[in-house]
CSV table of C-alpha atoms and ligand atoms in Angstrom, one decimal:
chain,number,residue,atom,x,y,z
A,24,UNK,CA,0.0,0.0,0.0
A,25,UNK,CA,1.2,3.5,-0.8
A,26,UNK,CA,2.8,5.5,2.0
A,27,UNK,CA,3.4,9.2,1.0
A,28,UNK,CA,3.5,12.6,2.6
A,29,UNK,CA,3.1,16.1,1.4
A,30,UNK,CA,6.1,18.4,1.7
A,31,UNK,CA,4.5,21.5,0.1
A,32,UNK,CA,1.2,21.6,-1.8
A,33,UNK,CA,2.7,20.2,-5.0
A,34,UNK,CA,5.7,18.3,-3.6
A,35,UNK,CA,5.4,14.7,-2.3
A,36,UNK,CA,7.8,12.4,-0.5
A,37,UNK,CA,7.6,9.1,-2.4
A,38,UNK,CA,10.8,7.5,-1.0
A,39,UNK,CA,11.0,4.7,1.6
A,40,UNK,CA,13.2,3.4,4.4
A,41,UNK,CA,15.2,0.1,4.7
A,42,UNK,CA,15.7,-1.3,8.2
A,43,UNK,CA,16.9,-4.8,7.0
A,44,UNK,CA,20.2,-3.8,5.4
A,45,UNK,CA,23.2,-4.4,7.7
A,46,UNK,CA,25.9,-2.6,5.8
A,47,UNK,CA,25.3,0.5,3.7
A,48,UNK,CA,27.6,0.3,0.6
A,49,UNK,CA,28.3,-3.2,1.9
A,50,UNK,CA,30.7,-1.7,4.4
A,51,UNK,CA,29.1,0.8,6.9
A,52,UNK,CA,26.9,-0.6,9.7
A,53,UNK,CA,23.4,1.1,9.8
A,54,UNK,CA,21.8,-0.1,13.0
A,55,UNK,CA,19.0,2.4,12.6
A,56,UNK,CA,18.4,1.7,8.9
A,57,UNK,CA,18.6,4.2,6.0
A,58,UNK,CA,16.1,6.1,4.0
A,59,UNK,CA,16.2,6.5,0.2
A,60,UNK,CA,14.4,9.7,-0.5
A,61,UNK,CA,12.6,10.4,-3.7
A,62,UNK,CA,10.4,13.4,-4.5
A,63,UNK,CA,7.5,13.9,-6.9
A,64,UNK,CA,6.3,17.4,-8.0
A,65,UNK,CA,2.8,17.6,-9.4
A,66,UNK,CA,2.8,20.5,-11.8
A,67,UNK,CA,1.3,21.0,-15.3
A,68,UNK,CA,3.9,18.4,-16.0
A,69,UNK,CA,5.0,15.8,-13.4
A,70,UNK,CA,8.5,15.6,-12.2
A,71,UNK,CA,10.2,12.9,-10.2
A,72,UNK,CA,13.5,13.8,-8.5
A,73,UNK,CA,15.7,10.7,-8.3
A,74,UNK,CA,14.6,7.1,-7.8
A,75,UNK,CA,15.5,4.7,-5.0
A,76,UNK,CA,17.5,1.6,-4.1
A,77,UNK,CA,16.1,-1.7,-5.4
A,78,UNK,CA,15.4,-2.8,-1.8
A,79,UNK,CA,12.4,-0.4,-1.5
A,80,UNK,CA,11.3,-0.4,-5.1
A,81,UNK,CA,7.9,-2.0,-4.4
A,82,UNK,CA,6.9,0.8,-2.0
A,83,UNK,CA,8.4,3.4,-4.3
A,84,UNK,CA,6.4,2.4,-7.4
A,85,UNK,CA,3.2,2.2,-5.4
A,86,UNK,CA,3.8,5.7,-4.0
A,87,UNK,CA,4.4,7.1,-7.5
A,88,UNK,CA,1.3,5.5,-8.9
A,89,UNK,CA,-0.8,6.8,-6.1
A,90,UNK,CA,0.4,10.4,-6.3
A,91,UNK,CA,0.2,10.4,-10.1
A,92,UNK,CA,-3.4,9.2,-9.8
A,93,UNK,CA,-3.6,8.2,-13.4
A,94,UNK,CA,-1.5,11.0,-14.8
A,95,UNK,CA,1.6,10.3,-16.8
A,96,UNK,CA,5.2,10.8,-15.5
A,97,UNK,CA,6.8,13.5,-17.7
A,98,UNK,CA,10.3,13.9,-16.2
A,99,UNK,CA,12.7,12.1,-14.0
A,100,UNK,CA,15.6,14.3,-12.8
A,101,UNK,CA,18.7,12.2,-11.9
A,102,UNK,CA,20.8,14.2,-9.5
A,103,UNK,CA,23.0,11.2,-8.6
A,104,UNK,CA,23.7,7.9,-10.4
A,105,UNK,CA,24.8,5.8,-7.4
A,106,UNK,CA,22.6,2.7,-7.3
A,107,UNK,CA,21.2,3.6,-3.9
A,108,UNK,CA,19.3,6.2,-5.8
A,109,UNK,CA,19.3,5.2,-9.4
A,110,UNK,CA,19.0,1.4,-9.3
A,111,UNK,CA,15.3,1.6,-10.2
A,112,UNK,CA,15.7,3.9,-13.2
A,113,UNK,CA,15.5,1.1,-15.7
A,114,UNK,CA,12.2,-0.2,-14.1
A,115,UNK,CA,10.9,3.3,-14.0
A,116,UNK,CA,11.5,3.7,-17.8
A,117,UNK,CA,9.7,0.3,-18.4
A,118,UNK,CA,6.7,1.5,-16.4
A,119,UNK,CA,6.6,5.0,-17.8
A,120,UNK,CA,8.2,4.7,-21.3
A,121,UNK,CA,7.4,8.3,-22.2
A,122,UNK,CA,9.3,9.7,-19.3
A,123,UNK,CA,12.1,12.2,-20.2
A,124,UNK,CA,15.3,11.6,-18.3
A,125,UNK,CA,17.0,14.8,-17.2
A,126,UNK,CA,20.7,14.7,-16.4
A,127,UNK,CA,24.0,16.2,-17.4
A,128,UNK,CA,26.5,14.7,-19.9
A,129,UNK,CA,28.2,12.7,-17.1
A,130,UNK,CA,24.8,11.3,-15.9
A,131,UNK,CA,24.1,9.9,-19.4
A,132,UNK,CA,27.5,8.4,-19.7
A,133,UNK,CA,26.9,6.6,-16.4
A,134,UNK,CA,23.4,5.5,-17.4
A,135,UNK,CA,25.0,3.7,-20.3
A,136,UNK,CA,27.5,2.1,-18.0
A,137,UNK,CA,24.9,0.9,-15.5
A,138,UNK,CA,21.9,0.1,-17.8
A,139,UNK,CA,21.0,-1.0,-21.3
A,140,UNK,CA,18.2,1.4,-22.0
A,141,UNK,CA,16.5,1.8,-25.3
A,142,UNK,CA,18.4,4.6,-27.3
A,143,UNK,CA,15.1,6.1,-28.2
A,144,UNK,CA,14.4,6.8,-24.5
A,145,UNK,CA,13.6,10.6,-24.3
A,146,UNK,CA,16.6,12.5,-22.8
A,147,UNK,CA,17.1,16.1,-21.8
A,148,UNK,CA,20.8,17.1,-21.2
A,149,UNK,CA,21.3,20.0,-18.8
A,150,UNK,CA,24.3,22.0,-17.7
A,151,UNK,CA,24.9,24.5,-14.9
A,152,UNK,CA,22.3,27.2,-14.8
A,153,UNK,CA,19.9,25.7,-17.3
A,154,UNK,CA,16.2,26.1,-16.5
A,155,UNK,CA,13.4,23.5,-17.0
A,156,UNK,CA,9.9,25.0,-16.8
A,157,UNK,CA,7.1,22.6,-16.0
A,158,UNK,CA,4.1,25.0,-15.6
A,159,UNK,CA,4.0,26.7,-12.3
A,160,UNK,CA,7.5,25.5,-11.3
A,161,UNK,CA,10.9,26.1,-12.7
A,162,UNK,CA,13.9,24.0,-12.0
A,163,UNK,CA,17.5,25.1,-12.3
A,164,UNK,CA,20.5,22.9,-12.1
A,165,UNK,CA,23.8,23.3,-10.2
A,166,UNK,CA,26.7,20.9,-10.8
A,167,UNK,CA,28.1,19.4,-7.6
A,168,UNK,CA,30.9,17.2,-8.8
A,169,UNK,CA,32.4,14.7,-6.3
A,170,UNK,CA,29.6,15.3,-3.7
A,171,UNK,CA,29.9,12.4,-3.9
A,172,UNK,CA,30.4,11.2,-7.5
A,173,UNK,CA,31.5,13.2,-10.5
A,174,UNK,CA,28.1,13.4,-12.2
A,175,UNK,CA,26.3,14.8,-9.1
A,176,UNK,CA,24.2,17.8,-9.5
A,177,UNK,CA,21.6,19.5,-7.3
A,178,UNK,CA,18.3,20.9,-8.5
A,179,UNK,CA,16.6,24.1,-7.3
A,180,UNK,CA,12.9,24.8,-7.6
A,181,UNK,CA,13.0,28.5,-8.0
A,182,UNK,CA,9.3,28.9,-7.3
A,183,UNK,CA,8.9,27.0,-4.0
A,184,UNK,CA,12.6,27.6,-3.1
A,185,UNK,CA,13.3,23.9,-2.7
A,186,UNK,CA,16.8,22.6,-3.0
A,187,UNK,CA,17.1,18.9,-3.9
A,188,UNK,CA,20.6,18.4,-2.6
A,189,UNK,CA,21.5,14.8,-3.6
A,190,UNK,CA,23.8,13.2,-1.1
A,191,UNK,CA,24.7,16.5,0.6
A,192,UNK,CA,22.9,17.1,3.9
A,193,UNK,CA,22.0,13.5,4.2
A,194,UNK,CA,21.8,11.4,7.3
A,195,UNK,CA,22.0,7.7,8.1
A,196,UNK,CA,18.8,6.3,9.8
A,197,UNK,CA,15.4,5.3,8.6
A,198,UNK,CA,12.6,7.8,8.7
A,199,UNK,CA,10.2,6.7,11.4
A,200,UNK,CA,7.1,8.5,10.2
A,201,UNK,CA,8.3,12.0,10.8
A,202,UNK,CA,10.0,13.2,7.7
A,203,UNK,CA,11.1,16.7,8.8
A,204,UNK,CA,14.2,17.4,10.9
A,205,UNK,CA,12.1,19.8,13.1
A,206,UNK,CA,9.8,16.9,14.0
A,207,UNK,CA,12.5,14.9,15.8
A,208,UNK,CA,15.3,15.7,18.3
A,209,UNK,CA,17.9,15.9,15.6
A,210,UNK,CA,20.8,17.1,17.7
A,211,UNK,CA,20.3,14.4,20.3
A,212,UNK,CA,19.2,11.5,18.1
A,213,UNK,CA,20.6,12.1,14.6
A,214,UNK,CA,23.6,14.5,14.6
A,215,UNK,CA,26.1,11.6,15.2
A,216,UNK,CA,24.6,9.6,12.4
A,217,UNK,CA,24.6,12.7,10.1
A,218,UNK,CA,28.3,13.2,10.9
A,219,UNK,CA,29.1,9.5,10.4
A,220,UNK,CA,27.3,9.6,7.1
A,221,UNK,CA,29.2,12.8,6.0
A,222,UNK,CA,32.6,11.7,7.2
A,223,UNK,CA,32.5,8.3,5.6
A,224,UNK,CA,30.5,8.9,2.4
A,225,UNK,CA,31.4,12.4,1.4
A,226,UNK,CA,34.3,13.2,3.8
A,227,UNK,CA,37.1,12.7,1.3
A,228,UNK,CA,35.6,15.6,-0.8
A,229,UNK,CA,35.7,18.5,1.6
A,230,UNK,CA,36.6,21.2,-0.9
A,231,UNK,CA,33.9,20.1,-3.3
A,232,UNK,CA,31.4,20.2,-0.4
A,233,UNK,CA,32.4,23.7,0.5
A,234,UNK,CA,31.9,24.7,-3.2
A,235,UNK,CA,28.3,23.5,-3.2
A,236,UNK,CA,27.7,25.2,0.1
A,237,UNK,CA,28.9,28.4,-1.4
A,238,UNK,CA,26.6,28.0,-4.3
A,239,UNK,CA,23.7,27.1,-2.0
A,240,UNK,CA,24.3,30.2,0.0
A,241,UNK,CA,23.3,32.3,-3.0
A,242,UNK,CA,19.9,30.6,-3.0
A,243,UNK,CA,17.0,31.3,-0.7
A,244,UNK,CA,16.2,27.9,0.7
A,245,UNK,CA,12.7,27.2,2.2
A,246,UNK,CA,13.0,23.4,2.0
A,247,UNK,CA,16.2,21.3,1.8
A,248,UNK,CA,15.5,17.8,0.4
A,249,UNK,CA,18.5,15.4,0.7
A,250,UNK,CA,18.5,11.9,-0.7
A,251,UNK,CA,18.9,10.3,2.8
A,252,UNK,CA,17.4,11.3,6.2
A,253,UNK,CA,15.1,14.1,7.2
A,254,UNK,CA,14.0,17.1,5.2
A,255,UNK,CA,14.8,20.5,6.5
A,256,UNK,CA,12.3,23.4,6.3
A,257,UNK,CA,12.7,27.1,7.1
A,258,UNK,CA,9.1,27.6,8.1
A,259,UNK,CA,8.6,25.2,11.0
A,260,UNK,CA,5.2,24.7,12.7
A,261,UNK,CA,4.5,27.2,15.5
A,262,UNK,CA,4.6,24.5,18.2
A,263,UNK,CA,8.1,23.6,17.3
A,264,UNK,CA,10.3,23.7,20.5
A,265,UNK,CA,12.6,26.7,20.8
A,266,UNK,CA,16.2,26.1,19.7
A,267,UNK,CA,15.3,23.4,17.2
A,268,UNK,CA,18.1,23.3,14.7
A,269,UNK,CA,17.4,25.0,11.4
A,270,UNK,CA,18.8,24.9,7.9
A,271,UNK,CA,21.5,27.4,8.7
A,272,UNK,CA,22.6,25.3,11.8
A,273,UNK,CA,23.0,22.2,9.6
A,274,UNK,CA,24.8,24.1,6.8
A,275,UNK,CA,27.2,25.3,9.5
A,276,UNK,CA,27.9,21.8,10.6
A,277,UNK,CA,28.6,20.9,6.9
A,278,UNK,CA,31.0,23.9,6.7
A,279,UNK,CA,32.9,22.6,9.7
A,280,UNK,CA,33.0,19.0,8.3
A,281,UNK,CA,33.9,20.2,4.8
A,282,UNK,CA,36.7,22.4,6.0
A,283,UNK,CA,38.0,19.7,8.4
A,284,UNK,CA,37.4,22.0,11.4
A,285,UNK,CA,36.9,20.2,14.7
A,286,UNK,CA,33.4,20.7,16.2
A,287,UNK,CA,34.6,20.1,19.8
A,288,UNK,CA,37.7,20.7,21.8
A,289,UNK,CA,37.9,17.1,22.8
A,290,UNK,CA,40.2,14.1,22.9
A,291,UNK,CA,39.6,10.8,21.1
A,292,UNK,CA,41.8,7.9,22.1
A,293,UNK,CA,41.8,5.1,19.6
A,294,UNK,CA,43.8,2.0,20.5
A,295,UNK,CA,44.6,-1.3,18.9
A,296,UNK,CA,45.6,-3.8,21.6
A,297,UNK,CA,46.2,-7.5,21.3
A,298,UNK,CA,46.3,-8.6,25.0
A,299,UNK,CA,45.3,-5.4,26.7
A,300,UNK,CA,48.7,-3.9,27.5
A,301,UNK,CA,48.4,-1.2,24.8
A,302,UNK,CA,44.9,-0.5,26.1
A,303,UNK,CA,46.4,-0.1,29.6
A,304,UNK,CA,48.8,2.6,28.4
A,305,UNK,CA,46.0,4.4,26.6
A,306,UNK,CA,43.8,4.2,29.7
A,307,UNK,CA,46.7,5.7,31.8
A,308,UNK,CA,46.8,8.7,29.4
A,309,UNK,CA,43.0,9.0,29.7
A,310,UNK,CA,43.2,8.9,33.5
A,311,UNK,CA,46.0,11.5,33.5
A,312,UNK,CA,43.9,13.8,31.3
A,313,UNK,CA,40.9,13.3,33.6
A,314,UNK,CA,43.0,14.1,36.7
A,315,UNK,CA,44.0,17.3,34.9
A,316,UNK,CA,40.4,18.3,34.4
A,317,UNK,CA,39.8,17.2,30.9
A,318,UNK,CA,36.2,16.0,30.6
A,319,UNK,CA,35.7,15.5,26.9
A,320,UNK,CA,37.5,12.2,26.4
A,321,UNK,CA,36.2,9.3,24.3
A,322,UNK,CA,38.1,6.0,24.0
A,323,UNK,CA,37.6,3.4,21.3
A,324,UNK,CA,38.9,-0.1,20.9
A,325,UNK,CA,39.5,-0.4,17.2
A,326,UNK,CA,38.9,-4.2,17.4
A,327,UNK,CA,35.4,-3.5,18.8
A,328,UNK,CA,34.1,-0.3,17.2
A,329,UNK,CA,33.6,-0.2,13.5
A,330,UNK,CA,36.1,2.3,11.9
A,331,UNK,CA,33.2,4.4,10.5
A,332,UNK,CA,32.3,5.5,14.0
A,333,UNK,CA,35.9,6.4,14.9
A,334,UNK,CA,36.3,8.3,11.6
A,335,UNK,CA,33.2,10.2,12.5
A,336,UNK,CA,34.6,11.0,16.0
A,337,UNK,CA,37.8,12.2,14.5
A,338,UNK,CA,35.8,14.6,12.3
A,339,UNK,CA,34.3,15.9,15.6
A,340,UNK,CA,37.2,16.1,18.0
A,341,UNK,CA,40.3,18.4,17.9
A,342,UNK,CA,42.8,16.0,19.5
A,343,UNK,CA,43.5,12.3,18.7
A,344,UNK,CA,45.7,9.8,20.4
A,345,UNK,CA,46.5,6.7,18.4
A,346,UNK,CA,47.9,3.7,20.4
A,347,UNK,CA,48.9,0.5,18.6
A,348,UNK,CA,50.7,-2.7,19.2
A,349,UNK,CA,53.3,-3.7,16.7
A,350,UNK,CA,52.1,-6.7,14.7
A,351,UNK,CA,53.9,-8.6,11.9
A,352,UNK,CA,56.5,-5.8,11.9
A,353,UNK,CA,53.8,-3.2,11.3
A,354,UNK,CA,50.6,-1.7,12.8
A,355,UNK,CA,48.1,-4.0,14.4
A,356,UNK,CA,45.5,-4.6,11.7
A,357,UNK,CA,42.4,-2.8,13.1
A,358,UNK,CA,44.5,0.4,13.6
A,359,UNK,CA,45.9,0.0,10.1
A,360,UNK,CA,42.3,-0.1,8.8
A,361,UNK,CA,41.4,3.0,10.8
A,362,UNK,CA,44.5,5.0,9.7
A,363,UNK,CA,43.9,4.0,6.1
A,364,UNK,CA,40.4,5.4,6.3
A,365,UNK,CA,41.6,8.6,7.9
A,366,UNK,CA,44.3,9.2,5.3
A,367,UNK,CA,41.8,8.4,2.6
A,368,UNK,CA,39.4,11.1,3.9
A,369,UNK,CA,42.3,13.7,3.9
A,370,UNK,CA,41.6,14.6,7.6
A,371,UNK,CA,43.3,17.9,8.4
A,372,UNK,CA,43.7,20.4,11.2
A,373,UNK,CA,44.1,18.0,14.1
A,374,UNK,CA,46.5,17.5,17.0
A,375,UNK,CA,47.7,14.0,17.1
A,376,UNK,CA,49.9,11.9,19.5
A,377,UNK,CA,51.1,8.3,19.4
A,378,UNK,CA,51.7,5.4,21.7
A,379,UNK,CA,53.3,2.3,20.4
A,380,UNK,CA,53.9,-1.1,21.9
A,381,UNK,CA,56.4,-3.7,20.8
A,382,UNK,CA,57.9,-6.7,22.5
A,383,UNK,CA,61.1,-6.9,20.4
A,384,UNK,CA,61.0,-4.6,17.3
A,385,UNK,CA,58.7,-1.6,17.7
A,386,UNK,CA,57.4,-0.4,14.4
A,387,UNK,CA,53.9,0.8,15.0
A,388,UNK,CA,54.6,4.5,15.7
A,389,UNK,CA,56.9,5.0,12.7
A,390,UNK,CA,54.3,3.4,10.5
A,391,UNK,CA,51.3,5.2,12.1
A,392,UNK,CA,53.2,8.5,11.5
A,393,UNK,CA,53.7,7.6,7.9
A,394,UNK,CA,49.9,7.7,7.4
A,395,UNK,CA,49.5,11.1,9.0
A,396,UNK,CA,52.6,12.8,7.5
A,397,UNK,CA,50.9,13.6,4.1
A,398,UNK,CA,47.9,15.2,5.8
A,399,UNK,CA,47.6,19.0,6.1
A,400,UNK,CA,48.0,21.0,9.2
A,401,UNK,CA,48.6,18.1,11.6
A,402,UNK,CA,50.3,19.0,14.9
A,403,UNK,CA,52.1,15.9,16.3
A,404,UNK,CA,52.7,16.1,20.0
A,405,UNK,CA,55.7,14.6,21.7
A,406,UNK,CA,56.7,12.4,23.3
A,407,UNK,CA,55.8,9.4,21.2
A,408,UNK,CA,55.5,6.8,24.0
A,409,UNK,CA,57.1,3.5,23.5
A,410,UNK,CA,56.0,0.6,25.6
A,411,UNK,CA,57.9,-2.7,25.7
A,412,UNK,CA,55.2,-5.4,26.1
A,413,UNK,CA,53.5,-3.7,29.0
A,414,UNK,CA,53.6,-0.3,30.8
A,415,UNK,CA,56.1,-0.2,33.7
A,416,UNK,CA,57.0,2.3,36.3
A,417,UNK,CA,59.6,3.9,33.9
A,418,UNK,CA,56.8,4.6,31.3
A,419,UNK,CA,54.6,6.5,33.7
A,420,UNK,CA,56.7,9.7,33.4
A,421,UNK,CA,56.3,9.8,29.6
A,422,UNK,CA,52.6,8.9,29.7
A,423,UNK,CA,52.2,11.8,32.2
A,424,UNK,CA,54.2,14.1,30.0
A,425,UNK,CA,52.1,13.2,27.0
A,426,UNK,CA,48.9,14.0,29.0
A,427,UNK,CA,50.5,17.3,30.0
A,428,UNK,CA,51.3,18.2,26.4
A,429,UNK,CA,47.7,17.4,25.3
A,430,UNK,CA,46.3,19.5,28.1
A,431,UNK,CA,48.6,22.5,27.2
A,432,UNK,CA,47.5,22.1,23.6
A,433,UNK,CA,43.8,21.9,24.5
A,434,UNK,CA,44.2,25.1,26.4
B,30,LIG,FE1,23.4,8.1,-1.4
B,30,LIG,FE2,26.4,8.6,-3.2
B,30,LIG,O1,24.7,7.8,-2.8
């Protein structure tokens, strides 16, 4: 049965949520599910903005059929070709063969790569600034390459001031009935998942993200419609609690994430420990920090916590401690995976320190530093603490000194 909601008078949410999928992109845990947002505008002509993942195609097609109510589908605008949004395009074309696909040249190149569509299928190629009038509404197109694929564009309804922002401003988590960010406690319940989504999915492309934000800031945005997670609206209902985050608040979060600016003055300690001795050294540093009055400390065992959560925490916090055992003459594998992810995201502007453990040939610190060295504006604090098998009396002085350096830097 259809399950749709109005966003504005002419604009309908026709997407759906998936709570069965364990791993988004087959790598990122999504314990609270994910939504695949799709939007349908009922104008003199009818316009669908993006499709959905195959997992929710049944719901999606019922939704479209219900909203169209016997009318034909005139356009489908493809803002992003990744299969979590475009996988049902071929079935859409089969069901609505007269539909005109709207995309840029890169979109159509990717359509050819992913699908074998009939060459006669109606197409409308757009570029930056082009306008598509559909009656009352006019849509203009803004290219957003690498947010998060090269073909990505965003679409702006100049009449209702709605920005369809593709992956930008998305959030992990299914939509549990309430589709607007102001209907939930976003800061308490969803901010961490919004950050984890950004850091892991789009995080590598900070400069591209800042570019699209700059373009978005020239637009008056009444409604912000991302492809995942809740929709943001400028005009909230009158009974909305005071201090509910608004569009500007969320754009500011994105500015911080896109510019690799820490949100919090805080310490994240990530450790990779085989038998608990490296963990013990990390814990001693945490205790020393706490004794010196530091309250914002988060510790993660890289063997226990999925790296996507720690990457997200590293986007949040200003100071990071990496502690790893030496393993097979290198970094213990879970820390290796984490550091690879951090280097891959081009994390910048952080203060980092290292603890290594080695029973006969310590290599972990040298190899951890090699991951961090190419990153921009990283301040490495000394001392790098070396533990031989387990922390002893003689290590306490250095562990204390490291905590002192971190405190000085925090201040
Ligand atoms: Fe939600 Fe890049 O796809």
